[in-house]
PDB file of C-alpha atoms in Angstrom:
ATOM      1  CA  MET A   1      -0.022   0.001   0.010  1.00 35.00           C
ATOM      2  CA  SER A   2       1.413   3.410  -0.865  1.00 41.00           C
ATOM      3  CA  LEU A   3       1.972   6.072   1.814  1.00 44.00           C
ATOM      4  CA  THR A   4      -0.805   8.236   0.529  1.00 43.00           C
ATOM      5  CA  MET A   5      -3.382   5.414   0.519  1.00 49.00           C
ATOM      6  CA  SER A   6      -2.397   4.444   4.036  1.00 85.00           C
ATOM      7  CA  LEU A   7      -2.357   8.115   5.233  1.00 97.00           C
ATOM      8  CA  THR A   8      -4.248   8.956   8.369  1.00 98.00           C
ATOM      9  CA  VAL A   9      -3.784  12.515  10.045  1.00 98.00           C
ATOM     10  CA  GLY A  10      -5.080  13.230  13.402  1.00 98.00           C
ATOM     11  CA  PHE A  11      -6.115  16.709  14.618  1.00 98.00           C
ATOM     12  CA  ASP A  12      -6.930  18.049  18.032  1.00 98.00           C
ATOM     13  CA  LEU A  13     -10.235  20.077  18.142  1.00 98.00           C
ATOM     14  CA  ASP A  14     -10.178  22.981  20.562  1.00 97.00           C
ATOM     15  CA  MET A  15      -7.599  25.786  19.430  1.00 98.00           C
ATOM     16  CA  THR A  16      -6.352  23.599  16.687  1.00 98.00           C
ATOM     17  CA  LEU A  17      -9.276  23.267  14.292  1.00 98.00           C
ATOM     18  CA  LEU A  18     -11.654  25.551  16.095  1.00 98.00           C
ATOM     19  CA  ASP A  19     -11.496  28.576  18.438  1.00 98.00           C
ATOM     20  CA  THR A  20     -14.168  27.378  21.044  1.00 96.00           C
ATOM     21  CA  ARG A  21     -13.182  29.872  23.584  1.00 96.00           C
ATOM     22  CA  PRO A  22     -16.073  32.284  23.204  1.00 96.00           C
ATOM     23  CA  GLY A  23     -18.760  29.405  23.569  1.00 96.00           C
ATOM     24  CA  ILE A  24     -16.787  27.594  26.329  1.00 97.00           C
ATOM     25  CA  LYS A  25     -16.620  30.908  28.339  1.00 97.00           C
ATOM     26  CA  ALA A  26     -20.416  31.271  27.899  1.00 96.00           C
ATOM     27  CA  ALA A  27     -21.052  27.742  29.113  1.00 97.00           C
ATOM     28  CA  TRP A  28     -18.856  28.179  32.194  1.00 98.00           C
ATOM     29  CA  GLN A  29     -20.661  31.492  33.027  1.00 98.00           C
ATOM     30  CA  GLU A  30     -24.033  29.604  32.856  1.00 97.00           C
ATOM     31  CA  LEU A  31     -22.667  26.796  35.066  1.00 98.00           C
ATOM     32  CA  SER A  32     -21.493  29.347  37.536  1.00 98.00           C
ATOM     33  CA  ALA A  33     -24.961  31.045  37.588  1.00 98.00           C
ATOM     34  CA  ALA A  34     -26.704  27.679  37.843  1.00 97.00           C
ATOM     35  CA  THR A  35     -24.516  26.448  40.790  1.00 97.00           C
ATOM     36  CA  GLY A  36     -23.885  29.602  42.548  1.00 98.00           C
ATOM     37  CA  THR A  37     -20.241  28.874  42.601  1.00 98.00           C
ATOM     38  CA  TRP A  38     -17.750  31.685  41.334  1.00 98.00           C
ATOM     39  CA  ILE A  39     -15.850  30.532  38.380  1.00 98.00           C
ATOM     40  CA  ASP A  40     -13.090  32.658  36.637  1.00 98.00           C
ATOM     41  CA  SER A  41     -14.228  31.791  32.999  1.00 97.00           C
ATOM     42  CA  ASP A  42     -11.462  33.969  31.557  1.00 97.00           C
ATOM     43  CA  LEU A  43      -8.973  31.747  33.342  1.00 98.00           C
ATOM     44  CA  VAL A  44     -10.667  28.670  32.230  1.00 98.00           C
ATOM     45  CA  ILE A  45     -10.301  29.453  28.649  1.00 97.00           C
ATOM     46  CA  THR A  46      -6.692  29.960  28.856  1.00 96.00           C
ATOM     47  CA  ARG A  47      -6.056  26.287  29.817  1.00 94.00           C
ATOM     48  CA  LEU A  48      -8.164  24.193  27.432  1.00 94.00           C
ATOM     49  CA  GLY A  49      -6.882  20.800  26.618  1.00 93.00           C
ATOM     50  CA  PRO A  50      -6.982  18.600  29.717  1.00 92.00           C
ATOM     51  CA  PRO A  51     -10.044  16.477  30.540  1.00 93.00           C
ATOM     52  CA  LEU A  52     -13.107  18.452  31.768  1.00 96.00           C
ATOM     53  CA  ALA A  53     -13.023  16.867  35.050  1.00 96.00           C
ATOM     54  CA  HIS A  54      -9.535  18.404  35.806  1.00 96.00           C
ATOM     55  CA  GLU A  55     -10.995  21.886  35.451  1.00 97.00           C
ATOM     56  CA  VAL A  56     -14.162  21.122  37.282  1.00 98.00           C
ATOM     57  CA  ALA A  57     -12.006  19.941  40.226  1.00 98.00           C
ATOM     58  CA  GLU A  58     -10.509  23.462  40.331  1.00 98.00           C
ATOM     59  CA  TRP A  59     -13.836  24.977  41.312  1.00 98.00           C
ATOM     60  CA  PHE A  60     -15.899  22.118  43.021  1.00 98.00           C
ATOM     61  CA  PRO A  61     -15.191  19.561  45.655  1.00 98.00           C
ATOM     62  CA  ALA A  62     -14.220  16.135  44.534  1.00 98.00           C
ATOM     63  CA  GLU A  63     -17.547  14.475  45.411  1.00 98.00           C
ATOM     64  CA  ARG A  64     -19.300  16.865  43.143  1.00 98.00           C
ATOM     65  CA  VAL A  65     -17.110  16.638  40.075  1.00 98.00           C
ATOM     66  CA  PRO A  66     -19.155  13.839  38.290  1.00 98.00           C
ATOM     67  CA  GLU A  67     -22.423  15.769  38.782  1.00 98.00           C
ATOM     68  CA  ILE A  68     -20.929  19.039  37.574  1.00 98.00           C
ATOM     69  CA  VAL A  69     -19.341  17.424  34.522  1.00 98.00           C
ATOM     70  CA  ASP A  70     -22.690  16.265  33.442  1.00 97.00           C
ATOM     71  CA  ALA A  71     -24.236  19.613  34.134  1.00 97.00           C
ATOM     72  CA  TYR A  72     -21.597  21.330  32.044  1.00 97.00           C
ATOM     73  CA  ARG A  73     -21.875  19.001  29.142  1.00 96.00           C
ATOM     74  CA  ALA A  74     -25.730  19.773  29.050  1.00 96.00           C
ATOM     75  CA  LEU A  75     -24.985  23.319  29.098  1.00 96.00           C
ATOM     76  CA  TYR A  76     -22.327  23.130  26.473  1.00 96.00           C
ATOM     77  CA  ARG A  77     -24.848  22.078  23.920  1.00 94.00           C
ATOM     78  CA  GLU A  78     -27.045  25.075  24.425  1.00 93.00           C
ATOM     79  CA  HIS A  79     -24.464  27.755  25.088  1.00 94.00           C
ATOM     80  CA  ALA A  80     -21.070  26.702  23.781  1.00 94.00           C
ATOM     81  CA  LEU A  81     -21.850  25.122  20.336  1.00 94.00           C
ATOM     82  CA  PRO A  82     -22.873  28.347  18.548  1.00 90.00           C
ATOM     83  CA  GLY A  83     -19.816  30.328  19.742  1.00 88.00           C
ATOM     84  CA  ALA A  84     -17.085  28.445  17.874  1.00 94.00           C
ATOM     85  CA  LEU A  85     -15.009  29.855  15.022  1.00 96.00           C
ATOM     86  CA  VAL A  86     -13.111  27.810  12.434  1.00 98.00           C
ATOM     87  CA  LEU A  87      -9.468  28.678  12.764  1.00 98.00           C
ATOM     88  CA  PRO A  88      -7.389  29.753   9.720  1.00 98.00           C
ATOM     89  CA  GLY A  89      -6.422  26.920   7.457  1.00 98.00           C
ATOM     90  CA  ALA A  90      -8.525  24.178   9.269  1.00 98.00           C
ATOM     91  CA  ARG A  91     -10.816  23.384   6.287  1.00 98.00           C
ATOM     92  CA  GLU A  92      -7.979  23.607   3.866  1.00 98.00           C
ATOM     93  CA  SER A  93      -5.825  21.196   5.994  1.00 98.00           C
ATOM     94  CA  MET A  94      -8.655  18.566   6.315  1.00 98.00           C
ATOM     95  CA  ASP A  95      -9.211  18.943   2.448  1.00 98.00           C
ATOM     96  CA  ALA A  96      -5.415  18.524   1.840  1.00 98.00           C
ATOM     97  CA  VAL A  97      -5.370  15.092   3.673  1.00 98.00           C
ATOM     98  CA  ARG A  98      -8.324  13.878   1.562  1.00 97.00           C
ATOM     99  CA  ALA A  99      -6.707  15.279  -1.541  1.00 97.00           C
ATOM    100  CA  HIS A 100      -3.754  12.876  -0.900  1.00 96.00           C
ATOM    101  CA  GLY A 101      -6.116   9.975  -0.506  1.00 96.00           C
ATOM    102  CA  GLY A 102      -5.917  10.050   3.317  1.00 97.00           C
ATOM    103  CA  ARG A 103      -8.312  10.003   6.342  1.00 98.00           C
ATOM    104  CA  VAL A 104      -9.015  12.839   8.760  1.00 98.00           C
ATOM    105  CA  ALA A 105      -9.065  11.800  12.426  1.00 98.00           C
ATOM    106  CA  VAL A 106     -10.177  14.235  15.052  1.00 98.00           C
ATOM    107  CA  ILE A 107      -8.896  12.993  18.483  1.00 98.00           C
ATOM    108  CA  THR A 108      -9.937  15.327  21.225  1.00 97.00           C
ATOM    109  CA  GLY A 109     -10.293  15.558  24.994  1.00 96.00           C
ATOM    110  CA  LYS A 110     -13.788  16.837  24.433  1.00 96.00           C
ATOM    111  CA  TYR A 111     -16.814  14.691  25.263  1.00 96.00           C
ATOM    112  CA  GLY A 112     -17.318  12.677  22.133  1.00 96.00           C
ATOM    113  CA  PRO A 113     -21.100  13.463  21.497  1.00 97.00           C
ATOM    114  CA  ASN A 114     -20.388  17.192  21.999  1.00 96.00           C
ATOM    115  CA  ALA A 115     -17.474  17.069  19.664  1.00 97.00           C
ATOM    116  CA  ARG A 116     -19.615  15.428  17.028  1.00 97.00           C
ATOM    117  CA  LEU A 117     -22.305  18.193  17.377  1.00 97.00           C
ATOM    118  CA  GLN A 118     -19.530  20.926  17.264  1.00 96.00           C
ATOM    119  CA  LEU A 119     -17.953  19.524  14.018  1.00 97.00           C
ATOM    120  CA  ASP A 120     -21.361  19.018  12.388  1.00 97.00           C
ATOM    121  CA  LEU A 121     -22.398  22.504  13.377  1.00 96.00           C
ATOM    122  CA  MET A 122     -19.226  23.963  11.721  1.00 96.00           C
ATOM    123  CA  GLY A 123     -19.492  21.802   8.650  1.00 96.00           C
ATOM    124  CA  LEU A 124     -16.122  19.970   9.313  1.00 97.00           C
ATOM    125  CA  GLU A 125     -16.219  16.434   8.124  1.00 96.00           C
ATOM    126  CA  THR A 126     -14.015  13.776   9.862  1.00 97.00           C
ATOM    127  CA  ASP A 127     -13.615  10.172   8.917  1.00 98.00           C
ATOM    128  CA  ILE A 128     -12.727   9.193  12.502  1.00 98.00           C
ATOM    129  CA  LEU A 129     -13.715  10.841  15.910  1.00 98.00           C
ATOM    130  CA  VAL A 130     -12.310   9.905  19.150  1.00 98.00           C
ATOM    131  CA  GLY A 131     -13.476  11.883  22.247  1.00 97.00           C
ATOM    132  CA  ASP A 132     -12.319  11.880  25.809  1.00 96.00           C
ATOM    133  CA  ALA A 133      -8.704  11.198  24.861  1.00 97.00           C
ATOM    134  CA  TRP A 134      -5.828  13.152  26.557  1.00 96.00           C
ATOM    135  CA  ALA A 135      -2.073  13.052  26.309  1.00 97.00           C
ATOM    136  CA  GLU A 136      -0.797   9.495  26.040  1.00 97.00           C
ATOM    137  CA  GLY A 137      -4.419   8.337  25.698  1.00 97.00           C
ATOM    138  CA  LYS A 138      -4.396  10.337  22.316  1.00 98.00           C
ATOM    139  CA  GLY A 139      -1.445   8.206  21.414  1.00 98.00           C
ATOM    140  CA  THR A 140      -3.340   5.028  22.062  1.00 98.00           C
ATOM    141  CA  ALA A 141      -6.084   6.263  19.655  1.00 98.00           C
ATOM    142  CA  LEU A 142      -3.594   7.319  17.068  1.00 98.00           C
ATOM    143  CA  ARG A 143      -2.073   3.823  17.055  1.00 98.00           C
ATOM    144  CA  GLU A 144      -5.528   2.156  16.841  1.00 97.00           C
ATOM    145  CA  HIS A 145      -6.322   4.134  13.738  1.00 97.00           C
ATOM    146  CA  ASN A 146      -2.796   3.943  12.176  1.00 97.00           C
ATOM    147  CA  ALA A 147      -2.431   7.707  12.182  1.00 98.00           C
ATOM    148  CA  THR A 148       1.181   8.771  11.327  1.00 97.00           C
ATOM    149  CA  VAL A 149       0.784  12.531  11.951  1.00 98.00           C
ATOM    150  CA  TYR A 150      -0.908  14.396  14.865  1.00 98.00           C
ATOM    151  CA  VAL A 151      -1.581  18.168  14.937  1.00 98.00           C
ATOM    152  CA  GLY A 152      -2.354  19.978  18.125  1.00 98.00           C
ATOM    153  CA  ASP A 153      -1.825  23.163  20.174  1.00 98.00           C
ATOM    154  CA  HIS A 154      -1.176  21.718  23.593  1.00 97.00           C
ATOM    155  CA  LEU A 155       1.842  20.150  25.190  1.00 98.00           C
ATOM    156  CA  GLY A 156      -0.489  17.062  25.886  1.00 97.00           C
ATOM    157  CA  ASP A 157      -1.050  16.752  22.117  1.00 98.00           C
ATOM    158  CA  ILE A 158       2.757  16.480  21.572  1.00 98.00           C
ATOM    159  CA  ARG A 159       3.066  13.789  24.188  1.00 98.00           C
ATOM    160  CA  GLY A 160       0.090  11.906  22.511  1.00 98.00           C
ATOM    161  CA  ALA A 161       1.794  12.085  19.149  1.00 98.00           C
ATOM    162  CA  LEU A 162       5.230  11.010  20.559  1.00 98.00           C
ATOM    163  CA  ALA A 163       3.494   8.091  22.292  1.00 98.00           C
ATOM    164  CA  ALA A 164       2.222   6.849  18.978  1.00 98.00           C
ATOM    165  CA  ASP A 165       5.544   7.476  17.174  1.00 98.00           C
ATOM    166  CA  ALA A 166       3.643   9.953  14.935  1.00 98.00           C
ATOM    167  CA  VAL A 167       5.001  13.129  13.468  1.00 98.00           C
ATOM    168  CA  ALA A 168       4.213  15.644  16.123  1.00 98.00           C
ATOM    169  CA  ILE A 169       3.024  19.065  14.797  1.00 98.00           C
ATOM    170  CA  GLY A 170       2.313  21.878  17.017  1.00 98.00           C
ATOM    171  CA  VAL A 171       0.340  25.050  16.216  1.00 98.00           C
ATOM    172  CA  THR A 172       0.707  28.213  18.279  1.00 98.00           C
ATOM    173  CA  THR A 173      -3.076  29.039  18.051  1.00 98.00           C
ATOM    174  CA  GLY A 174      -3.441  27.753  21.582  1.00 97.00           C
ATOM    175  CA  PRO A 175      -1.681  28.491  24.861  1.00 95.00           C
ATOM    176  CA  TYR A 176       1.830  27.675  23.942  1.00 97.00           C
ATOM    177  CA  GLY A 177       4.475  29.195  21.811  1.00 97.00           C
ATOM    178  CA  GLU A 178       7.028  27.685  19.370  1.00 98.00           C
ATOM    179  CA  ALA A 179       9.787  27.235  21.926  1.00 98.00           C
ATOM    180  CA  GLU A 180       7.425  25.405  24.443  1.00 98.00           C
ATOM    181  CA  LEU A 181       6.151  23.010  21.809  1.00 98.00           C
ATOM    182  CA  ARG A 182       9.605  22.260  20.427  1.00 98.00           C
ATOM    183  CA  GLU A 183      10.845  21.624  23.926  1.00 98.00           C
ATOM    184  CA  ALA A 184       7.995  19.159  24.458  1.00 98.00           C
ATOM    185  CA  GLY A 185       9.097  17.329  21.559  1.00 98.00           C
ATOM    186  CA  ALA A 186       7.268  18.799  18.447  1.00 98.00           C
ATOM    187  CA  ASP A 187       8.886  17.795  15.072  1.00 98.00           C
ATOM    188  CA  VAL A 188       7.352  20.748  13.410  1.00 98.00           C
ATOM    189  CA  VAL A 189       5.625  23.986  14.680  1.00 98.00           C
ATOM    190  CA  PHE A 190       3.294  26.258  12.642  1.00 98.00           C
ATOM    191  CA  ALA A 191       1.839  29.648  13.467  1.00 98.00           C
ATOM    192  CA  ASP A 192      -1.423  28.155  12.256  1.00 98.00           C
ATOM    193  CA  LEU A 193      -2.837  25.537   9.996  1.00 98.00           C
ATOM    194  CA  THR A 194      -2.550  27.707   6.878  1.00 98.00           C
ATOM    195  CA  GLU A 195       1.052  26.237   6.746  1.00 98.00           C
ATOM    196  CA  PHE A 196      -0.008  22.545   6.964  1.00 98.00           C
ATOM    197  CA  PRO A 197      -1.126  21.759   3.284  1.00 98.00           C
ATOM    198  CA  GLU A 198       2.208  22.718   1.791  1.00 98.00           C
ATOM    199  CA  TRP A 199       4.000  20.829   4.542  1.00 98.00           C
ATOM    200  CA  LEU A 200       1.972  17.744   3.914  1.00 98.00           C
ATOM    201  CA  ALA A 201       2.609  17.786   0.201  1.00 97.00           C
ATOM    202  CA  GLY A 202       6.363  17.995   0.892  1.00 97.00           C
ATOM    203  CA  HIS A 203       6.179  15.308   3.567  1.00 96.00           C
ATOM    204  CA  LEU A 204       4.459  12.889   1.251  1.00 96.00           C
ATOM    205  CA  ALA A 205       6.839  13.667  -1.586  1.00 94.00           C
ATOM    206  CA  GLY A 206       9.640  12.603   0.746  1.00 81.00           C
TER     207      GLY A 206
END
């Protein structure tokens, strides 16, 4: 099988394909109002990436975390879905993978059903979707789907790519700059996904 025919490229979702910060901020504000618990939503949206339960635990006692996670996920569907923006180059990057005969995999820490709703709303088609995956857990998903490239904005995304022996591509559209992504082990760092299609063509040309 040729390289292009066997190509699967994985992408993170939040702050890689989509800027979900406006909607996520709105959902956390609604959660704060519903629970009567003060939450710094501006701080929350600076540290997207890790599993939702990690962030919930910053604001609620451990025994309430499962309940609050469920409440947030329900609020997300109403308040966060409409607030997302497609990041520059995202559509073109997904199209480039398919133009080379490959499959697009979105592997995200976001709750899978909400990730599906978000992608559908934004008109982003993915061949594979894996939710609730983080860091080395993303590596497991990448291996399961034979992905050889993974693109993400978070240090946890780089860890996932490295765990799968995939090419680790960082984008600086999230909380980390080029130096931090490279220090974490990124093979390539882009300012945003507008640089990806040309890189992919060169990568496949070998």
